[in-house]
CSV table of C-alpha atoms and ligand atoms in Angstrom, one decimal:
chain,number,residue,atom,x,y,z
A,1,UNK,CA,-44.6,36.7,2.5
A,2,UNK,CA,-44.0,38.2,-0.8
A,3,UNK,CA,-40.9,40.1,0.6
A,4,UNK,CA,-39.6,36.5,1.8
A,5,UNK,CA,-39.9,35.3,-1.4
A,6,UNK,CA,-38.3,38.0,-3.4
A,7,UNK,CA,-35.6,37.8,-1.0
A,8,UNK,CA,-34.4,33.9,-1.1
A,9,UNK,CA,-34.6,34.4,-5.2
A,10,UNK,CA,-32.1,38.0,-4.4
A,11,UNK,CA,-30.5,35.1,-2.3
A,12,UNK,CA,-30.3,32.9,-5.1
A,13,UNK,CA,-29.2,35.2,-7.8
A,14,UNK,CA,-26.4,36.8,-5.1
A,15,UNK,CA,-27.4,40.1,-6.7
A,16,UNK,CA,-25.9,42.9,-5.4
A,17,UNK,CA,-28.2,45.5,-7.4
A,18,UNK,CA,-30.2,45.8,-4.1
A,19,UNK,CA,-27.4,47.8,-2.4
A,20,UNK,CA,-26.7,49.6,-5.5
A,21,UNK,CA,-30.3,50.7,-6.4
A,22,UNK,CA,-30.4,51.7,-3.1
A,23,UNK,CA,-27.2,54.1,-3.4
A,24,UNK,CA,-28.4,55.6,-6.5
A,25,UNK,CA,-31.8,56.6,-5.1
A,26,UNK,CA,-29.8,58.8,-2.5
A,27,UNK,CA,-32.1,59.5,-0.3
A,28,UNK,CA,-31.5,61.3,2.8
A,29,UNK,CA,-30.8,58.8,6.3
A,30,UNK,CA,-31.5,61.7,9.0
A,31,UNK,CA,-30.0,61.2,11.9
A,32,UNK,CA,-32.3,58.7,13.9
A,33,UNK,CA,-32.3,56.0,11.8
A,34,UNK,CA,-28.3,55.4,12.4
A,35,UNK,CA,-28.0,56.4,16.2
A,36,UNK,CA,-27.2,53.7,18.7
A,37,UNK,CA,-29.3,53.5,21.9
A,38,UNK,CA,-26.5,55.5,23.8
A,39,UNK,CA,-26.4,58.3,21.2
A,40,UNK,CA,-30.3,58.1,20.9
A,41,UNK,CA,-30.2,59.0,24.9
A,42,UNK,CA,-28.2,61.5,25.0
A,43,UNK,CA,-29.6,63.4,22.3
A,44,UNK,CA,-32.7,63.1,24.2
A,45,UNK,CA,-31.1,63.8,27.7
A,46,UNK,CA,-30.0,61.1,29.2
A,47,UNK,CA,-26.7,59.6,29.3
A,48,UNK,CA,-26.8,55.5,29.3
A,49,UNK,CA,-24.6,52.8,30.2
A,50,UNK,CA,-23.7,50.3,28.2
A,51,UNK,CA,-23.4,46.8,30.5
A,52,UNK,CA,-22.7,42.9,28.8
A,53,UNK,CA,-24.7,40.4,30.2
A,54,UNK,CA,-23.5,36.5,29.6
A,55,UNK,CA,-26.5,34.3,29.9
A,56,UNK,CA,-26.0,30.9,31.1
A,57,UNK,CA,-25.6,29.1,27.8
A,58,UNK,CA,-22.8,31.7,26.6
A,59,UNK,CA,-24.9,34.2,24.8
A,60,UNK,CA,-23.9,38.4,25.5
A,61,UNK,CA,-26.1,40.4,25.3
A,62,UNK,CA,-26.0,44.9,25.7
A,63,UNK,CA,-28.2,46.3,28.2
A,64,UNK,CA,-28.8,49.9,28.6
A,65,UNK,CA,-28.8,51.3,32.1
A,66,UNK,CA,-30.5,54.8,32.3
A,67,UNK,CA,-29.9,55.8,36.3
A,68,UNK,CA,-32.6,57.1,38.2
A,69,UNK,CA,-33.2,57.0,42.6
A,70,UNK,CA,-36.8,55.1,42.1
A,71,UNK,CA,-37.1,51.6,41.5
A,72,UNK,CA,-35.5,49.8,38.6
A,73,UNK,CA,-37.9,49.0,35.6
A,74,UNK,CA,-36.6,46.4,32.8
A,75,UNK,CA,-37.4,46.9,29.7
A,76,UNK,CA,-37.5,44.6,26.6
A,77,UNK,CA,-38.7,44.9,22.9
A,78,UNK,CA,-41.0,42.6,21.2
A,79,UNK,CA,-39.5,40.4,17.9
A,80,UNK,CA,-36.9,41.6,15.9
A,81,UNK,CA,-36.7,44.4,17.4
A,82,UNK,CA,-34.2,46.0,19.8
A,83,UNK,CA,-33.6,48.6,22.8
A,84,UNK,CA,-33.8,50.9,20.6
A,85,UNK,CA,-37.5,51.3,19.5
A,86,UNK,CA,-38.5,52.7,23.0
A,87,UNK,CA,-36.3,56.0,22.5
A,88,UNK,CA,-37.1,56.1,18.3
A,89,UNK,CA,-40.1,58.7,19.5
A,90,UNK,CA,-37.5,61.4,20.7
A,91,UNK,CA,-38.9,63.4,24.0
A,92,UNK,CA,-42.2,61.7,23.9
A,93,UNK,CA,-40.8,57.8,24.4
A,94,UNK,CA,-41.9,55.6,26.9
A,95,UNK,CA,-37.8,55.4,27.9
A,96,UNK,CA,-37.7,58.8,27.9
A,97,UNK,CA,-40.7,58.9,30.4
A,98,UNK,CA,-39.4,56.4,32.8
A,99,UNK,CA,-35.9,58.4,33.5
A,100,UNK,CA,-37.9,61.8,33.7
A,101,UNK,CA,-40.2,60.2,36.2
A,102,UNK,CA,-36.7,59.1,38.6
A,103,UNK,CA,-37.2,55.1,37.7
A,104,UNK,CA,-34.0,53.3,37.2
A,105,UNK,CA,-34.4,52.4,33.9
A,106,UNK,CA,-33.2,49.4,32.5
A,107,UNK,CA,-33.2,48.5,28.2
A,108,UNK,CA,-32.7,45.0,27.5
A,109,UNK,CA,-32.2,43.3,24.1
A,110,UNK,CA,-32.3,39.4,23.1
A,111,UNK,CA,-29.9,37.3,21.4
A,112,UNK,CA,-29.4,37.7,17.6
A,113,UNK,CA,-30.1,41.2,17.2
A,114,UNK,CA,-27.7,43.7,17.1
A,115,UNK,CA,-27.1,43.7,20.4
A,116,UNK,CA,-26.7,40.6,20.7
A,117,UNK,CA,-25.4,38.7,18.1
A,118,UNK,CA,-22.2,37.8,20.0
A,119,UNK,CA,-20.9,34.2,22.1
A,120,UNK,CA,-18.6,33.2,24.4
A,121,UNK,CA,-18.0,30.2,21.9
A,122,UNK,CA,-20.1,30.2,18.5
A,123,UNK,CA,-19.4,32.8,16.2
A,124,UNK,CA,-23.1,33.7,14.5
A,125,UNK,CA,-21.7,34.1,10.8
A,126,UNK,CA,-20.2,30.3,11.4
A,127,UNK,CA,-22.0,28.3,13.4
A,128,UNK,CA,-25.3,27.2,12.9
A,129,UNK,CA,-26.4,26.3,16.3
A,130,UNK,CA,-25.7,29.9,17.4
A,131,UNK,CA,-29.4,30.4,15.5
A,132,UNK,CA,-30.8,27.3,17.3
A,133,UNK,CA,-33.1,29.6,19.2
A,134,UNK,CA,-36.7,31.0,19.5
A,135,UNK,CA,-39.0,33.0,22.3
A,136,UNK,CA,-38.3,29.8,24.3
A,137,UNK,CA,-34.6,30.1,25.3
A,138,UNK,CA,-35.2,34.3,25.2
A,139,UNK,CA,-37.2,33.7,27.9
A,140,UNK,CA,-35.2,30.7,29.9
A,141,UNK,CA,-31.9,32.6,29.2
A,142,UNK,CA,-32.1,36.0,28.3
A,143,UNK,CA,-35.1,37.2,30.4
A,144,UNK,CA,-33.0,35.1,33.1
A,145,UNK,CA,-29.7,36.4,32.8
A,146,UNK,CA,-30.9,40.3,32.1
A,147,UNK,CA,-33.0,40.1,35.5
A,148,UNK,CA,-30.6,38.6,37.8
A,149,UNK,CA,-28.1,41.3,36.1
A,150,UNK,CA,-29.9,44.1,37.4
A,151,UNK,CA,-31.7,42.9,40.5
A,152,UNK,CA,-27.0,42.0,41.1
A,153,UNK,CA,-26.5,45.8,40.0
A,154,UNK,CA,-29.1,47.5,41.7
A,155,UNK,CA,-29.2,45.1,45.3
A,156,UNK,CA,-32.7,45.0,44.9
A,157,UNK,CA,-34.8,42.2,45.6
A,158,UNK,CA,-37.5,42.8,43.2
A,159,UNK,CA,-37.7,44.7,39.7
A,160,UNK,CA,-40.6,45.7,37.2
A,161,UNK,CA,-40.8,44.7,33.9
A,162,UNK,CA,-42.1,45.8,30.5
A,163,UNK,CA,-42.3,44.4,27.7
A,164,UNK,CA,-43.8,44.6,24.3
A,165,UNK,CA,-45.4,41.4,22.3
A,166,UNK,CA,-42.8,38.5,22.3
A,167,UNK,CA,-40.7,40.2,25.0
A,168,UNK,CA,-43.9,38.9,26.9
A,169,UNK,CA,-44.3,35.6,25.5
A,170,UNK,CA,-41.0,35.1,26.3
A,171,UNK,CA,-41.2,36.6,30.1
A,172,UNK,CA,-44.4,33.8,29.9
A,173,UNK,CA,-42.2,31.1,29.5
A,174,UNK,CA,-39.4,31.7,32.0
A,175,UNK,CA,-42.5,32.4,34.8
A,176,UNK,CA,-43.9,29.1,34.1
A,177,UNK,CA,-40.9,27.1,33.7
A,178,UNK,CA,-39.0,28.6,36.9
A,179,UNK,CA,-41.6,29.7,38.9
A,180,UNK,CA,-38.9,31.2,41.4
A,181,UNK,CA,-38.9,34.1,39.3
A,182,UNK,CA,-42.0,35.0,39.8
A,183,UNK,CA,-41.0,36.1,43.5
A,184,UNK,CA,-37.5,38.2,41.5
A,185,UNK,CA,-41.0,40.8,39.3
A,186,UNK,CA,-43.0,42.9,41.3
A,187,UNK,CA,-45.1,44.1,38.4
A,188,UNK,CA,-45.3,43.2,34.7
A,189,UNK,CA,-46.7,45.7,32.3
A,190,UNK,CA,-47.7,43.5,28.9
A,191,UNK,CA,-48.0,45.6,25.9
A,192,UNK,CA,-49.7,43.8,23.3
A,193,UNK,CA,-49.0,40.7,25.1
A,194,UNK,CA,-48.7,37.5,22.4
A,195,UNK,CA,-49.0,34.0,24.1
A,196,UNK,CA,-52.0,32.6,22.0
A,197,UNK,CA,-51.5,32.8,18.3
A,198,UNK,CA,-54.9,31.8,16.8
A,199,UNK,CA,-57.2,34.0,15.7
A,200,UNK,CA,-55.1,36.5,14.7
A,201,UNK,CA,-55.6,38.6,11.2
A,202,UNK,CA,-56.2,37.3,7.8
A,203,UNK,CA,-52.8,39.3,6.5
A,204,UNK,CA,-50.5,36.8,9.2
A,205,UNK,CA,-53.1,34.3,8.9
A,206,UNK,CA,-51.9,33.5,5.1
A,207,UNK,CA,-48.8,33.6,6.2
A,208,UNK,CA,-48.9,31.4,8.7
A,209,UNK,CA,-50.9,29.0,5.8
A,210,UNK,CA,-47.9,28.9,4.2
A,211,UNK,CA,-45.4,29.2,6.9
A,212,UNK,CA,-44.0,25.5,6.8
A,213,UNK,CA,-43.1,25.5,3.3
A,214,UNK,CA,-41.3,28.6,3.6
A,215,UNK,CA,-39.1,27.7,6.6
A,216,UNK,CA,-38.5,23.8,4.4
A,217,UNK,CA,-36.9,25.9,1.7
A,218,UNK,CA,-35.2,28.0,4.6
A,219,UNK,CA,-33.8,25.0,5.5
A,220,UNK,CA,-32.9,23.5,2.3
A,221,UNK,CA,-31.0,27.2,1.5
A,222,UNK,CA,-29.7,26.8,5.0
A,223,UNK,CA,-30.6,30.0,6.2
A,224,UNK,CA,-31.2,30.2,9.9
A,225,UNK,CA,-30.8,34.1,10.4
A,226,UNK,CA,-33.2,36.7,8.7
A,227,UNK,CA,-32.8,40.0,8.5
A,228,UNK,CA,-29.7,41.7,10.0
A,229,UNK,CA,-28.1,44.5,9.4
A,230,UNK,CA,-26.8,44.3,5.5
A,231,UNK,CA,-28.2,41.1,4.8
A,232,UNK,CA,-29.9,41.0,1.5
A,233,UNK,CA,-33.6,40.9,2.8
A,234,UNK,CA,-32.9,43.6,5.3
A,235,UNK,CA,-31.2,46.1,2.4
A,236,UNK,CA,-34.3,45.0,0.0
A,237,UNK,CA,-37.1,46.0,2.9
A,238,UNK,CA,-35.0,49.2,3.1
A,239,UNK,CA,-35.2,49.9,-0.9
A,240,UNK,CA,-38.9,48.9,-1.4
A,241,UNK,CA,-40.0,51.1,1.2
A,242,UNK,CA,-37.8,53.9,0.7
A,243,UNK,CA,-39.9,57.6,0.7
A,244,UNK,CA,-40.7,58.1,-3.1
A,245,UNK,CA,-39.7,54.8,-4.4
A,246,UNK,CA,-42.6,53.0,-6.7
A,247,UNK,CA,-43.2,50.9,-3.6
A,248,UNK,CA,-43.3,52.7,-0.6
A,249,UNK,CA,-46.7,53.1,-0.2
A,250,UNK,CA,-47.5,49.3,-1.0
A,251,UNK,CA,-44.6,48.4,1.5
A,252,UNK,CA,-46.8,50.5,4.0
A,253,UNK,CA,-50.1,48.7,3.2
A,254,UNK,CA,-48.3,45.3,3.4
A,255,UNK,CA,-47.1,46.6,7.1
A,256,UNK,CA,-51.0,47.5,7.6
A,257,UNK,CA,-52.3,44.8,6.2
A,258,UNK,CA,-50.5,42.3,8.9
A,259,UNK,CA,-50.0,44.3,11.4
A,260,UNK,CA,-53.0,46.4,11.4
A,261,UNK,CA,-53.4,50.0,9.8
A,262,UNK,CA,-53.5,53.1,12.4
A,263,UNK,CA,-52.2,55.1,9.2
A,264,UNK,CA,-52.2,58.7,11.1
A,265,UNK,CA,-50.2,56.9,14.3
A,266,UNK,CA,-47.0,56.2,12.3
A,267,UNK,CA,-46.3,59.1,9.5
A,268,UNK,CA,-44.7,58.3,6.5
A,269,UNK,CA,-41.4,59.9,7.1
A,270,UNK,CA,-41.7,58.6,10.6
A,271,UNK,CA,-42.1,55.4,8.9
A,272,UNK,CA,-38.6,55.1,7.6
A,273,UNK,CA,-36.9,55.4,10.7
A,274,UNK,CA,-38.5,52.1,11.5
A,275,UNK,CA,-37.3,50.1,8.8
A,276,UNK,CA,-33.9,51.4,9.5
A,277,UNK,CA,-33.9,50.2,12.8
A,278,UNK,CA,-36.2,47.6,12.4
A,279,UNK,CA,-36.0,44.5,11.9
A,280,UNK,CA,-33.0,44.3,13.6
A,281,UNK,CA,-32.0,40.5,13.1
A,282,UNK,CA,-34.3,37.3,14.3
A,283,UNK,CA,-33.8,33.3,14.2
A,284,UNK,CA,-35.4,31.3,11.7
A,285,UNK,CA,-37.1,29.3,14.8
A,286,UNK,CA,-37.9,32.1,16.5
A,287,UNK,CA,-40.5,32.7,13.3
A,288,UNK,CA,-41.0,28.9,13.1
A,289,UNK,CA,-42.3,28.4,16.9
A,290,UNK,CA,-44.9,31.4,16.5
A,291,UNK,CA,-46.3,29.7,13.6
A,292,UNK,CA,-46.5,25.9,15.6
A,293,UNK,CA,-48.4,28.0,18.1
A,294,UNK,CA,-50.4,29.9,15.5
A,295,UNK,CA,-51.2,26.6,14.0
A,296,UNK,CA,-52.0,24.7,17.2
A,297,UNK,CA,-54.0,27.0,19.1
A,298,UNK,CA,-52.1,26.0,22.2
A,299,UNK,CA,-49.4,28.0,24.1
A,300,UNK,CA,-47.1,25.1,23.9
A,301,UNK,CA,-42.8,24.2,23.4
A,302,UNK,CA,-41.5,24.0,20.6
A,303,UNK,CA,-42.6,21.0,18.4
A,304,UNK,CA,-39.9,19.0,17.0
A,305,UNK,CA,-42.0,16.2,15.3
A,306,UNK,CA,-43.3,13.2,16.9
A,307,UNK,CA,-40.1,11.1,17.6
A,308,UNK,CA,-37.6,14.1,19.0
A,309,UNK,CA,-40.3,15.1,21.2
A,310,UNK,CA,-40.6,11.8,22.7
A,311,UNK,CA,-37.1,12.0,23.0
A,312,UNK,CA,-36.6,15.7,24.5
A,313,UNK,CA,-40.1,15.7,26.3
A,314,UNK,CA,-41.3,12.5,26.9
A,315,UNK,CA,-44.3,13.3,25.1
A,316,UNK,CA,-45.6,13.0,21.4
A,317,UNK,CA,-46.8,16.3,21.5
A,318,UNK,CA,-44.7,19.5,23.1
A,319,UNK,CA,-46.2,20.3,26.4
A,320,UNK,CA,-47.8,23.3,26.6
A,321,UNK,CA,-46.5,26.3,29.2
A,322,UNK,CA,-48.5,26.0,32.7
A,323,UNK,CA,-49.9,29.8,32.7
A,324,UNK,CA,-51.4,28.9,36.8
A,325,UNK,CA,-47.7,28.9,37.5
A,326,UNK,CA,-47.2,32.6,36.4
A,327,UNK,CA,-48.4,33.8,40.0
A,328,UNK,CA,-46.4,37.5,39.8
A,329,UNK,CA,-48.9,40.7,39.1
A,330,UNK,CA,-49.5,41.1,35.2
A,331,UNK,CA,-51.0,44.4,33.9
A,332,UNK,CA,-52.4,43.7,29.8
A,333,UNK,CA,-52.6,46.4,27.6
A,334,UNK,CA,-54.1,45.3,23.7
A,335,UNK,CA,-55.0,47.6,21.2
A,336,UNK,CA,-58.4,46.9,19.9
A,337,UNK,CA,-57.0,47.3,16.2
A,338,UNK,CA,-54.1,44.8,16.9
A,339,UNK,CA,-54.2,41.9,14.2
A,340,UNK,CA,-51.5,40.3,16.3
A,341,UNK,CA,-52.1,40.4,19.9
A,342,UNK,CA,-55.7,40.3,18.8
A,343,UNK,CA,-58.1,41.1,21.3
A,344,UNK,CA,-60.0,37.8,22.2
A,345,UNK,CA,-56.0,36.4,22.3
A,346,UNK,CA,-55.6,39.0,25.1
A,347,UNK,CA,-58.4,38.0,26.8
A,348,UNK,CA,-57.9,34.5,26.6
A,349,UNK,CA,-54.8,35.4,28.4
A,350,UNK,CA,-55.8,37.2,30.5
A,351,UNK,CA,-58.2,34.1,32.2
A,352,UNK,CA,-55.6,31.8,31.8
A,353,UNK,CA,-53.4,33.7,34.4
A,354,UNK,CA,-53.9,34.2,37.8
A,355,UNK,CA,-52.5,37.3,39.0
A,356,UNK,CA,-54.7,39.9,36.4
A,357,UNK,CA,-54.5,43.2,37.9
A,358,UNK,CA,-55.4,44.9,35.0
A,359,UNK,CA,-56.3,44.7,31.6
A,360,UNK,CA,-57.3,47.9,29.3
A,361,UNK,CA,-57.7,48.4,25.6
A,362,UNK,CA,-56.0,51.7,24.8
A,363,UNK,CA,-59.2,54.1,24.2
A,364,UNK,CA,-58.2,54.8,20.7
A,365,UNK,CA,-60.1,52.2,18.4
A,366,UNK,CA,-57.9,52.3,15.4
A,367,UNK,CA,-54.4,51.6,18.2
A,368,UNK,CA,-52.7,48.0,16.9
A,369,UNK,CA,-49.6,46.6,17.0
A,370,UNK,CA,-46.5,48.4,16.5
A,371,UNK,CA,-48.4,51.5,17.9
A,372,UNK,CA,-47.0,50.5,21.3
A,373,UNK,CA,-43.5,51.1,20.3
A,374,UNK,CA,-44.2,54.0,17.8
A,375,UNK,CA,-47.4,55.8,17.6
A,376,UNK,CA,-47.2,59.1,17.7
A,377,UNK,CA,-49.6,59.6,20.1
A,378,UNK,CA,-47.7,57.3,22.4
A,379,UNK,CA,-47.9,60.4,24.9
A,380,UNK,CA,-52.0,61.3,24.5
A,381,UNK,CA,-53.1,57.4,24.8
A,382,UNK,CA,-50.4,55.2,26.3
A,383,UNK,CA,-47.9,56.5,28.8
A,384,UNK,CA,-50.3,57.9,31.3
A,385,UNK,CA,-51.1,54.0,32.0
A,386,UNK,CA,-47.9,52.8,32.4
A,387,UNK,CA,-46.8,55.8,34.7
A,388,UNK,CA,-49.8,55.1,36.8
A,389,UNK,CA,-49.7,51.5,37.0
A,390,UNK,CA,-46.2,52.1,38.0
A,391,UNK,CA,-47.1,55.0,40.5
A,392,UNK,CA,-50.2,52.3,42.0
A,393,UNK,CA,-48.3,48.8,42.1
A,394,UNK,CA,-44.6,50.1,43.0
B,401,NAG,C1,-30.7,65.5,5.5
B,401,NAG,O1,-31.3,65.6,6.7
B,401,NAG,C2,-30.6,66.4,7.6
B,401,NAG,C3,-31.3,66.4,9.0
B,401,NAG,O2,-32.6,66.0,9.0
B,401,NAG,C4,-30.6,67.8,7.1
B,401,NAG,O3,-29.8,68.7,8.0
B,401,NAG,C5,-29.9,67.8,5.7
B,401,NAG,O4,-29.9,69.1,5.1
B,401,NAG,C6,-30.5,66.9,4.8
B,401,NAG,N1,-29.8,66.7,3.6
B,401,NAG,C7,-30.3,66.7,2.4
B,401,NAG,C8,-29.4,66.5,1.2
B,401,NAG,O5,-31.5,66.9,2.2
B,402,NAG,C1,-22.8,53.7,20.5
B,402,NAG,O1,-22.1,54.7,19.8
B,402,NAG,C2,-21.0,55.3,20.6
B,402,NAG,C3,-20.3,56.4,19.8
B,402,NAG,O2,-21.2,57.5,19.7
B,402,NAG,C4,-20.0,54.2,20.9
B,402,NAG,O3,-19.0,54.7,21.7
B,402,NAG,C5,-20.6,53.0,21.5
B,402,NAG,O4,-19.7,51.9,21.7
B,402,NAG,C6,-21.8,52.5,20.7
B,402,NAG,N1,-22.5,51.5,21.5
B,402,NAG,C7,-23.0,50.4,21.0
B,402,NAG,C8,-23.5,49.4,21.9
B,402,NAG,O5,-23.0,50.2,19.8
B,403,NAG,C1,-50.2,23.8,36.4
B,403,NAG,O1,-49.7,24.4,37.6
B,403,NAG,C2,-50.7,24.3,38.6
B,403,NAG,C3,-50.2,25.2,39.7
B,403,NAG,O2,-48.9,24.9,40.1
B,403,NAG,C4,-50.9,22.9,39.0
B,403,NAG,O3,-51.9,22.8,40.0
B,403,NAG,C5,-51.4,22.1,37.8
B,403,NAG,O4,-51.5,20.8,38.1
B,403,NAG,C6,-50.4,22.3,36.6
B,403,NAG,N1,-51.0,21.7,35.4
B,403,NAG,C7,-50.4,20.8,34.7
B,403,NAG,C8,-51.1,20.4,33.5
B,403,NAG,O5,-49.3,20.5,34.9
């Protein structure tokens, strides 16, 4: 909250001593932190594809396609974040995994990150209702457009999914809003899955307090995009958690005081990678309709206020997603440290949907959040499950 902050006055002020500071402290970008997915994979051992998808409201998005004879598995980062993440732990990654086990290995990424910050008709730097999105249309279009894409490429008639936090949400709300596609996923491995918000950590919690002021000055600014690559918040997270600087290690405590700490799972140096790659560009809504969920309790549309509801949904209140109707196998994996996908969220979850065939806390107690993605002992605690899931249900 305190790094939004500082960043609308940077906005303000149109400083440009952030990218200066950040010059003059020279530190040393190794390699990872710059590669693109396709570089990432080759230096690991595998040589990707690059494909466009177009979704059907004019969005194009960059899948990776890693080749393998098995079935294909899709892929698909949680918010903010992008194909990349699931390669960022070199030989040990969960991508890295997949191909060396012979699955067909599919990356997806969701519009307005890096990989997809591109339309057939809106140009994102222009036009405003390029950023009228959140997990909502990810899930109605994206998820969409990325699955019929590869089920197209591969002549399959089923695929397997996983997905980190809002890549689930978001696979959550295409299942209950076109049920057809439950019959298009064989399996669905939910890492950290987020769906209800409540009850999550006091760190977000206080956030979340606070949230609707914060996105009312947002819109006052007129700021609809946060965090992309060389935008002003982006090159300020960079500087005040740069190795050495006189904030790194608070910038780490902030990240462990939302997120969750698991302080020997993500290593310091380790820990600038990430916030090269990460965040990698998210919508203002995207933010706001987590924290209407967060507020409400209730897995629900987005709320537009009393009168625009009853215009778009009939209803005073947005209608909240039909979970029943997500009738495709779901395998939950939380992490019992995870001030996000907090455990009784998880297991609220997991009785609100009716094809459970499996849910696990990972064994290590202190495993939260972003240890999914980047742990370093992603290989001891977490991809014997998913190899084994995948060896059992496909
Ligand atoms: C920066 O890192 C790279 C690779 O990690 C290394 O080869 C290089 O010597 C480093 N440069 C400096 C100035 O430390
Ligand atoms: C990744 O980098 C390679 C150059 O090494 C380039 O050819 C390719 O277009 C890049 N892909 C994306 C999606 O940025
Ligand atoms: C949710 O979906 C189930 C299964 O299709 C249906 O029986 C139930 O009536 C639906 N609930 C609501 C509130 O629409």
């Amino acid at each position: 909250m305190i790094l939004i902050v500082v960043c609308i006055l940077f906005q303000i002020i149109g400083s440009n001593l952030v990218e200066s500071v950040s010059e003059a402290s020279g530190r040393n970008i190794s390699e990872d932190k710059r590669l693109n997915f396709t570089e990432l994979a080759r230096k690991y051992g595998f040589s990707a594809e690059e494909i466009e998808v177009e979704t059907e409201d004019g969005y194009l998005i960059t899948v990776f396609h890693i080749p393998g004879n098995k079935k294909p598995v899709l892929v698909v980062h949680g918010m903010g974040g992008s194909s990349n993440s699931w390669l960022l732990r070199g030989k040990k990654s969960l991508v890295v995994e997949l191909a060396k086990e012979g699955y067909d290995v599919w990356c997806g990424n969701v519009r307005g990150n890096k990989y997809g910050k591109r339309h057939v008709s809106l140009d994102p730097d222009k036009d405003n209702k390029f950023w009228d999105f959140s997990w909502h249309e990810i899930g109605l279009y994206d998820w969409r457009a990325m699955i019929d894409r590869v089920l197209k490429e591969t002549k399959e008639s089923k695929l397997n999914a996983i997905g980190h936090s809002q890549a689930v949400t978001s696979l959550l709300v295409l299942l209950s809003t076109k049920p057809e596609y439950n019959d298009k996923v064989n399996l669905n491995i939910a890492l950290a899955p987020v769906a209800y918000f409540n009850n999550i950590g006091p760190g977000l919690t206080e956030m979340i307090k606070v949230g609707p002021i914060i996105f009312n000055f947002l819109d006052y600014l007129g700021i609809n995009e946060l965090f992309s690559e060389n935008s002003i918040e982006k090159n300020l997270l960079k500087l005040l958690c740069t190795e050495g600087f006189i904030t790194d290690a608070f910038c780490r405590e902030v990240m462990y005081y939302w997120f969750g700490n698991d302080a020997d799972g993500i290593e310091p140096d380790f820990f600038r990678i990430i916030i090269e790659q990460h965040p990698a560009g998210v919508s203002k809504k995207t933010l706001r309709h987590f924290n209407q969920v967060a507020l409400s309790g209730s897995f629900a549309q987005f709320d537009y206020g009393v009168e625009k509801n009853k215009f778009i949904y009939g209803t005073s209140e947005p209608p909240a997603y039909n979970l029943s109707k997500v009738t495709a196998k779901m395998a939950l994996m939380y992490g019992e440290n995870d001030l996000v996908a907090t455990p009784s969220n998880v297991e609220r979850l997991a009785r609100s949907l009716p094809n459970v065939v499996y849910v696990k806390a990972v064994e290590k107690k202190e495993w939260t959040h972003t240890d999914f993605t980047w742990s370093r002992e992603i290989d001891k605690y977490l991809l014997g499950h998913i190899t084994r899931l995948l060896r059992k249900y496909v």
